[in-house]
Amino acid sequence: MRRTVKIAVTGTLMLALAAGVALADSAAWTRAGKEAGRQVAERGLRLEMPGRAEKQQAASSIDPATNRVEKRAGTAAAEAQTGTFAAKLALDGLNDTLTFRYVKSGDQINVLPSPDLGYELLALPDGRVLVEVAASIYRLDPEKRTLSVFLKGQTGTTRKTAVSGGSAKMAVWGQRASLSPDGTRLLYWTTRNITATRNEDGENWIKDLRTGAEKKIYGAGYTVLGWDARNRFYLDLGDRGIVQVDSESGASAKLVPGFSVSAVSGSHLLAQTTDGSLNVRNLSTGKQQAFRGGGLNHLRSIAASDAGPWFALVNAPDRSSRVSTLILLNAETLKSHAFEEPAGSSIIGVSWQDKQTLLVQTRNRTTAGESTYVIDIAKEVGR
């Protein structure tokens, strides 16, 4: 299960978030905890993410002859020194060395996500880390700095399959890993069925982390929106809607019929299919309510707090507008609190540190400089 640690910040967003009152206090942002750069939360650490300038520098450093990048646009820990270590990947016919960024907290090594280095990471409850690389998932032991096979039945001959036309193609053995809230099951996508079906849409599989057993749980790969408290996961099928899948039995139910802007927390599903209205579903009772008002119109994105009732909505007055508002919505009470963007800046992203702390990433419209504001929900609206 994802571990979270409350991060102390200098300053608090002093919004008068009285229940049900929409706000447009431009001075609120100047009273907030503000940090330079774009920051997100990962396993209890606040990370500094590469901004637009760093990404442009990395792109311009590519050698056209070798395609090598001289300058990486990577992550760093916001409040600690970042180090690196190397681990050899000599499995499944591979012979490579991967570099990992990390920060040490006490005796614990926290490996940092570094997609610029060619892989994705997911932390396991036992302190080890899963690494998605070379179309599969491997287990990293940060202490021993070793990589080992994680998924069953993986061999070089199994992964290299014959497809139509006689050409050989490497099957995806595991990608898009997602951990259940109780830390006992791992959802992943695979195309290991390509030999029999010639279908590259793949399947969703579950690995039981207690027994090691693996099984197909749902067809085709789609975006995983999240999990609820009953170990059910939610897939965004695009124009086909949103489906709820039980990770034990595989029983599924379609909850949203078509395309939507959506998010899932441990307790609620929010989905907008029509501008000006938002469907709020309680995942325990199945009860649905419609939220309207608070300036809601066209949602650009929704971010759900880890397990609590709060959602952060990035809202626009219409589809073509360059302006956004931020709406905080309590899915249990349907009380909302809205405020405009900081003067001269645009909201470019939001993410939750935990169920009470929201990080708001902004970019200055003139200088392109990026900043992060920290909103402590508990202090402003109560528990």
Steps between C-alpha positions, in 0.01 A plus 500: 500500500631846421659659802442869561683738730362841585734766367544816701478816291574861567174686488141390450250595237278737700180452309173568676362168378164520668281205396321555174653842426674558167811714536689733268743656749804602295697568818463139613790380286741757648425358846560140390799274549685548173805318368701567185472238227256220426461253785301180550469245780633145469505246785502774762775702333454829324681486166622776273388416148662636183331812372459633149847659491676180611310293245593743223866485604490120499341494155757742358786288640419195283790406274346452150768246409459269801159610643667517840370759748778694669273672754225307679176662618471292816345507847663601826390492863377842609633478854799264482806422293444263210747222426526231233586131484522244221344152475575237237208366295625163373168315472281369219780536247565861600840644585463856622586722793232730639565817697268588789462828686425477870482691825571344839260564789642354819596144412257482209599546135220666303548447126372798299289471185716583197311448174774693319728202570272263311293324765204535739497416872247368752575450871395173671396466867820307581716799407610357168419670173356377172671622184316506167760473225556301178128409477494324836504553878801423719555521875767739625659457842639847581713369787669226298475701176383195308224431247308171491215340304159594641238356262450129437581306185732758349769368268659633187328242279160568654519875455617488140192399301417452135238738363327537164740524210754278673687782675604452862358737761578531869188456712438745784529278807390768744441876506279767667537348847249615763485391865179426692431715811569211740830424327413137421430511125674645198313584182698505175447492124651236272492382139621148584189370320623635166628158390152350510285800407730723286325780693722777636225650721622274779338410832492622860650249746517485880796371701428398859800631694435255786494178295668608176203373297420684176181500294315692232241728659366713212551531127689771311717769653355836600588789728475406869317780681558355845373262770232515766518378859354159400790417265299572187679686223358738239594510132439791265389344170500832315184540290367177653483642850629389840489145635537375857682165540525282811867400532410167661209366294539701180134608516454827314239773466488803272441814707533773236368437146728724292800734499554705816750699702527281810684415821473234772581517870462221753139604557365686195497515120458836329420520129402789274334406173326837443631849569343664803420178684701241692385152605616401850470129588550356847690176433384332821126562463472557126306821564541765229458876525541782249718797590429831328594854591812647655597628156527147361498473122768317297741287700857469378603253768399348834739386773379279785647501849642165605215373719311807610193672355681794340546549125681783322333611176681710239207675337464732199209727406494335155703259287697772319585712804862540612386586852433247776354496848579253776200340671539295818207259531406283797339194339316407820330833563518654148629821658736683265757779525626672185768758435670657201854437379783702657536837330704468181531123522326189368426179689686222316433213738382385841591197710434380853771451760245314712127530567546843659782667305468623142793609281409750226752549219490834315688672217551874464352619169779754443817334628393132467639449851332217690391492865315268739241611755407279797143489629439341841134393478470399865603843629268685265177301507540259790514123500 
